[in-house]
Each structure stands twice: as C-alpha cells, then as structure tokens.
Coordinates of C-alpha atoms in Angstrom, one line a residue:
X1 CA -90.6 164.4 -103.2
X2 CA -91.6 168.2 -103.1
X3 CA -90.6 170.8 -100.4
X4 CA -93.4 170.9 -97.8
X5 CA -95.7 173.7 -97.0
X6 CA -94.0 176.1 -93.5
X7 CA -96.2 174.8 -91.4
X8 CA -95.3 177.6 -89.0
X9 CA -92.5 179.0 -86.8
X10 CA -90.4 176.7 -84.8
X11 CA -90.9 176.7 -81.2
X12 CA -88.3 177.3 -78.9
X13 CA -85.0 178.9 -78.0
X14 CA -82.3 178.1 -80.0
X15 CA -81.5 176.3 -83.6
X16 CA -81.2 172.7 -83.1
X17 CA -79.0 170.4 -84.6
X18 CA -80.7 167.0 -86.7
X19 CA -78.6 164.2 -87.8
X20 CA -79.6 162.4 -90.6
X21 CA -78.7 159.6 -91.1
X22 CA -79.8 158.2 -94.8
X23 CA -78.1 156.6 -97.4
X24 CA -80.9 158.1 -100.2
X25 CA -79.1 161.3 -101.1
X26 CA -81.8 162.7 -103.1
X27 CA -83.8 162.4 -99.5
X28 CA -81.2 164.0 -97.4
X29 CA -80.8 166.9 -99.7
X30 CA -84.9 167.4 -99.4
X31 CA -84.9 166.7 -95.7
X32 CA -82.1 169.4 -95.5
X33 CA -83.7 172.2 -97.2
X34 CA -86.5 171.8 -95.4
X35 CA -84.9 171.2 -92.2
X36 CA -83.1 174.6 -92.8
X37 CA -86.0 176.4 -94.0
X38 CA -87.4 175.6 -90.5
X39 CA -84.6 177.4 -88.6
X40 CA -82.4 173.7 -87.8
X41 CA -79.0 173.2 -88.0
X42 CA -79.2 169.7 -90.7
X43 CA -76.0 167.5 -91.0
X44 CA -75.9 164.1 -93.2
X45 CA -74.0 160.7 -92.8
X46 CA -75.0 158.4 -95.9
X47 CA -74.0 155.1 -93.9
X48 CA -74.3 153.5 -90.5
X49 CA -70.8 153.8 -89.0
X50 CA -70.9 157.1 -90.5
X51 CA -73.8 158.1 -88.4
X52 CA -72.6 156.6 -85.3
X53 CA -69.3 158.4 -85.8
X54 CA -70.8 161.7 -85.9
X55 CA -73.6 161.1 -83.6
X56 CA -70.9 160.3 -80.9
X57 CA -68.8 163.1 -82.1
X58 CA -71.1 165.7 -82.2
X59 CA -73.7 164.9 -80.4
X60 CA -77.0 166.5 -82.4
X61 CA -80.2 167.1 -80.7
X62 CA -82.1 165.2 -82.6
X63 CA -81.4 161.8 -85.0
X64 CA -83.4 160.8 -88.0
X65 CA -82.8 157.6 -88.6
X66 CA -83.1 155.4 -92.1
X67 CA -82.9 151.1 -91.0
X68 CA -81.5 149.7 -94.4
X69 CA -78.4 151.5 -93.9
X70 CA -75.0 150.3 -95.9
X71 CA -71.8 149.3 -93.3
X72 CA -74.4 148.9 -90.3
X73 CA -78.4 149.0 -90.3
X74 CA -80.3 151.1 -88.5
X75 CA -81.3 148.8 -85.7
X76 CA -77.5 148.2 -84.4
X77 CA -76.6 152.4 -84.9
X78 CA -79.9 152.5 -82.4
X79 CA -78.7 149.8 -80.1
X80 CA -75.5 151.5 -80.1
X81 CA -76.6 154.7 -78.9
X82 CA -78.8 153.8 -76.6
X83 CA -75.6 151.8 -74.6
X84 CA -73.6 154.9 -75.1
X85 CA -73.9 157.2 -71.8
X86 CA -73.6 160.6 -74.0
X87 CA -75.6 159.6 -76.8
X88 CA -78.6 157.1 -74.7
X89 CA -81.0 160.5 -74.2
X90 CA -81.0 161.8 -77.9
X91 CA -84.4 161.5 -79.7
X92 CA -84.5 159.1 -82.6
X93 CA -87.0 159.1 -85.1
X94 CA -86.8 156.1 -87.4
X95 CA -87.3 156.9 -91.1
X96 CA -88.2 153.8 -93.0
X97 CA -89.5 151.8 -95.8
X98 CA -89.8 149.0 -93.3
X99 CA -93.0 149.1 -92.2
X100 CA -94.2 146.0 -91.0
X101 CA -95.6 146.1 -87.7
X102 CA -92.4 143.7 -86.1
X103 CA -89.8 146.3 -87.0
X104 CA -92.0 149.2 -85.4
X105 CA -91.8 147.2 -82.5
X106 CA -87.9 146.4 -82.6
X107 CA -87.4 150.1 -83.2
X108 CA -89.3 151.2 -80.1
X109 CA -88.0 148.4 -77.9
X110 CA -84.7 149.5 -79.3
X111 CA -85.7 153.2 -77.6
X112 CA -87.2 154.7 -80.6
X113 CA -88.7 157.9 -80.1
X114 CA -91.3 157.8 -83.2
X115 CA -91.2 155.9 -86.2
X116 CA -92.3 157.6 -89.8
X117 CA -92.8 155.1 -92.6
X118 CA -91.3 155.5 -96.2
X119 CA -93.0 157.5 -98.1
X120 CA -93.8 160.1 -96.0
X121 CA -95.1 163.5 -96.0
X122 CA -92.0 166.5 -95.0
X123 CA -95.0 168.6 -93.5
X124 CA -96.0 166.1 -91.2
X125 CA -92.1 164.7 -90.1
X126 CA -91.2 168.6 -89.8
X127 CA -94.4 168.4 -87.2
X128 CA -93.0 164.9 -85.4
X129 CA -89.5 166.9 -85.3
X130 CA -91.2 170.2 -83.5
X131 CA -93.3 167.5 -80.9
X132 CA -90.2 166.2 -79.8
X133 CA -88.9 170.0 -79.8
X134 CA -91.5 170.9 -77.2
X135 CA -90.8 168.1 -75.4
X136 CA -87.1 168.9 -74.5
X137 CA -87.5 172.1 -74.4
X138 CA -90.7 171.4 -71.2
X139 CA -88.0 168.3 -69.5
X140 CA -85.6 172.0 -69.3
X141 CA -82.8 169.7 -70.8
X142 CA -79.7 172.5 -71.6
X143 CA -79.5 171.7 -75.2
X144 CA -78.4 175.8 -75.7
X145 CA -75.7 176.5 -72.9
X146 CA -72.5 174.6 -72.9
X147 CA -70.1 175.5 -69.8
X148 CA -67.3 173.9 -68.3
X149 CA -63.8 175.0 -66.8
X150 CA -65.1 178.8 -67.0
X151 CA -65.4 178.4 -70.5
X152 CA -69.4 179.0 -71.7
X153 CA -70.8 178.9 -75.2
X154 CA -74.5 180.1 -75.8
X155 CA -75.5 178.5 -78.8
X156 CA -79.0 180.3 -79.2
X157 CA -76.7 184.1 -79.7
X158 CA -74.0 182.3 -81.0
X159 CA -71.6 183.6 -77.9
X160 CA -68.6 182.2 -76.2
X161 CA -66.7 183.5 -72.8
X162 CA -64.1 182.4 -70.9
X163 CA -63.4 183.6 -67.6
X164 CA -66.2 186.1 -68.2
X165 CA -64.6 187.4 -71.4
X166 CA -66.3 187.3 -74.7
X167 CA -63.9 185.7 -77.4
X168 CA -64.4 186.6 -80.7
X169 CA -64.3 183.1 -82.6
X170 CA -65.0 182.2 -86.3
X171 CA -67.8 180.2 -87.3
X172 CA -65.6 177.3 -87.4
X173 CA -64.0 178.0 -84.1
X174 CA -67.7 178.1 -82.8
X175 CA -67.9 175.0 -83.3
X176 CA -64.9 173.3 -82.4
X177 CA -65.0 174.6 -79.1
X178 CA -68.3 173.5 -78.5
X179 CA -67.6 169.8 -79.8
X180 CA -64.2 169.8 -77.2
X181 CA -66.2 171.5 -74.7
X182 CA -69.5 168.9 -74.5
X183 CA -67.4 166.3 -73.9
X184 CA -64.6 167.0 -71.6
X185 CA -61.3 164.3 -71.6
X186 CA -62.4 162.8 -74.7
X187 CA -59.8 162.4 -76.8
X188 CA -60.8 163.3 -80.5
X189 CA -59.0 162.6 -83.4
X190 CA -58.4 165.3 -86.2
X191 CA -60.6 163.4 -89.0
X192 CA -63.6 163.9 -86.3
X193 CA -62.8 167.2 -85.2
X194 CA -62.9 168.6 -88.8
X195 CA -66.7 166.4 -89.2
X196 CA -68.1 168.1 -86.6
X197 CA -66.3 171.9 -87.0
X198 CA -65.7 172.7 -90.7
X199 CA -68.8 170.8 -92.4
X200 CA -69.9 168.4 -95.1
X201 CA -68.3 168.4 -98.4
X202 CA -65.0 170.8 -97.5
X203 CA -61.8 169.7 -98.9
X204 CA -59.5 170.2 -96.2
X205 CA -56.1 168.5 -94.9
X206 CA -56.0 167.5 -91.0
X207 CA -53.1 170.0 -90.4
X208 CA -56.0 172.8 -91.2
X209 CA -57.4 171.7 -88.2
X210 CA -53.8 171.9 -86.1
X211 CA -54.5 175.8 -87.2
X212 CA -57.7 176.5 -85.9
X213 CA -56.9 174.5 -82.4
X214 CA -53.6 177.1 -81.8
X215 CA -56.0 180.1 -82.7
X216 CA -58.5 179.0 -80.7
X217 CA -56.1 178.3 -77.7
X218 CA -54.8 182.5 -78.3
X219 CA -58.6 183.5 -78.0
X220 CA -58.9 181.3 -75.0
X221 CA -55.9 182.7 -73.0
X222 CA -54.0 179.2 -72.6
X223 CA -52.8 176.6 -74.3
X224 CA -53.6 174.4 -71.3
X225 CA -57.5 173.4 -72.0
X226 CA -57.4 172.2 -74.8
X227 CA -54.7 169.5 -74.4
X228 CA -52.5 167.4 -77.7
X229 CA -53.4 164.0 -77.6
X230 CA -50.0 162.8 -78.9
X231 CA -51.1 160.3 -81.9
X232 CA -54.7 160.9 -81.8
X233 CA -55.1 164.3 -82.0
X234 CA -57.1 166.8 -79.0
X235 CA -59.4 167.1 -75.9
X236 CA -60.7 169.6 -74.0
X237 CA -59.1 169.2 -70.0
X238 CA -61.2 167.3 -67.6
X239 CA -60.3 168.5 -64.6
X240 CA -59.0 172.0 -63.4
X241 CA -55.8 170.8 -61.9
X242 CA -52.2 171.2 -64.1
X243 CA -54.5 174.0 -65.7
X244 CA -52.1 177.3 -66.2
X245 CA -52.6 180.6 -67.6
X246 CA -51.0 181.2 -71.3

C-alpha cells in the first residue's frame, strides 16, 4: 500500500495520540508514517490484549481498531473498552477485512465510531481520523491539558508546572507524568509504565524506569505524589491529604 497524498493540515490544537491496534505489521508501519506525516502522535500493539493493555494504560485519543486480532478479537477489545469508565468515550474506528454487513452492525452496536473496510484508501482513513478530530475538538473535551494536585501538563507546548513552576522534564519524563497524572490512584506496574513513557521497540530493564520516577519526583519538589506501590510498582496520589513537601 502506498503513502497517501497530504490531504491538508490537521485541524486543531494539539498532536493527538492514535492507537493502532493491528496485527499486519507491514500496515502499521504505513499507517504510522502517515499518521506522523499528519502531525499525530502513532503507537502500535500487534495483538488484542496488547491493545487493551495500552489503551487502558495510556489512554490515546483515538483507537484504530483491526477485528481478527491474535490473543483476543477486535469485538471483545471493543466490548472491553466500552465497560471501562476511562476508556468508554475514546473513538474507535474499526479497520477490517470483515466486511459483511452483520459485523458492521456488531461493531457499531459494540459503540463503534466508523468502520473502514480492508483494503482501504490512507487518504480517505487520514480524512475519517480528522472528522472525528473536529468532533472532539467542537464537544470542548480537554484532550490537551492534564491537571491535578497542582500539577498541569500542556500537551499542545509540551509544558509541565507544579505549583506554578515550570519543570524542566525530558521527553520521557513528559510522558510518564502525564500517564500517572490522567489517572490518579491507579496503581501501575513498571512493564506499563515503561509502554506508555519510553516507546515501542526500546530495550530497557524495569529498574530504568525506578530512575526516571526518583528524577521526576526531584523536579516535582516531593517524593509524596507520586507514591511506590510496594509489589506493583507506582501511582500518582489521589487525594491531597498525607501529601508533604520534599
């Protein structure tokens, strides 16, 4: 499948971030070039409980969804999300060879947002993508600003504060504060924390991830937000109370 044409600009404030979920890996690394060519932030999971994970980890903007999927089909990782409270509002486009008209209807009942069949033109799923784009964007959902506990992250100038102070934060400490920081008292463990903060592909042992949360918690000013989950791994503090300065 070639690169599509730009069909134009993206709309909108801020880069948003697609999950694909596909087990063709020629296809992802298509849908990926374009997705980035477009001004999106593309990850990949190649199987269904693979997607889930991630999708309820790092909660993307948007989902592109494949149905034959190895370790759990499409249908159930959409059934799945939809019953979860954090993950039951993202958009899901289903990306499919199955095209019979039953399955359309399963998908949507399932709470599809749009269904594209296999095969399938980039230009015109790049143009899906950016209708669902204007659509979150009009509903004012914050997709860009992430705030809780004093602590703020502005993902459209890729900005973080806490207590009104800018920190200064790598890349990868961008990001795993903002994947503590969505979802407040949820315990994460270190295999997920490096998924959503350090990438696809990276070689890294779990203890690299021990690292960036002590750095992290020197740039926030305590070591009381983001709490040790003692066999598990971390989560960003709930609730204010027991909260001290470091």
């Amino acid at each position: 499948m070639a690169a599509a044409a730009n069909p134009g600009p993206v709309s909108g404030k801020g880069r948003l971030r697609i999950l694909i979920i596909e087990d063709e890996r020629d296809l992802t690394d298509v849908l990926c070039y374009n997705l980035q060519r477009e001004g999106y932030e593309p990850m990949v999971a190649h199987d269904g409980e693979e997607g889930l994970r991630k999708a309820q980890t790092i909660l993307p903007d948007l989902i592109i969804l494949d149905l034959m999927l190895p370790t759990l089909g499409g249908l159930d990782v959409c059934r799945e999300l939809r019953a979860g409270e954090r993950t039951r509002d993202i958009p899901i486009i289903i990306l499919t060879a199955k095209t019979e008209e039953t399955d359309q209807v399963v998908g949507f009942s399932l709470g599809a947002d749009d269904y594209v069949p296999k095969p399938f033109s980039v230009k015109v799923l790049l143009h899906r993508i950016k209708a669902i784009q204007r659509r979150l964007e009009s509903s004012g959902d914050p997709v860009d600003l992430v705030q809780h506990l004093d602590v703020r992250i502005d993902r459209v100038r890729h900005r973080a504060f806490a207590a009104g102070r800018e920190l200064d934060l790598t890349p990868t400490e961008f990001r795993l504060l903002e994947c503590l920081l969505r979802q407040p008292g949820r315990a994460f463990t270190r295999h997920q924390l490096m998924d959503a903060s350090i990438g696809e592909g990276a070689v890294v042992l779990e203890r690299t991830i021990d690292v960036h949360i002590k750095t992290l918690r020197r740039k926030l000013g305590t070591s009381d937000l983001i709490e040790t989950v003692r066999g598990v791994g971390y989560r960003f503090r709930e609730t204010r109370e027991g909260a001290t300065e470091g």
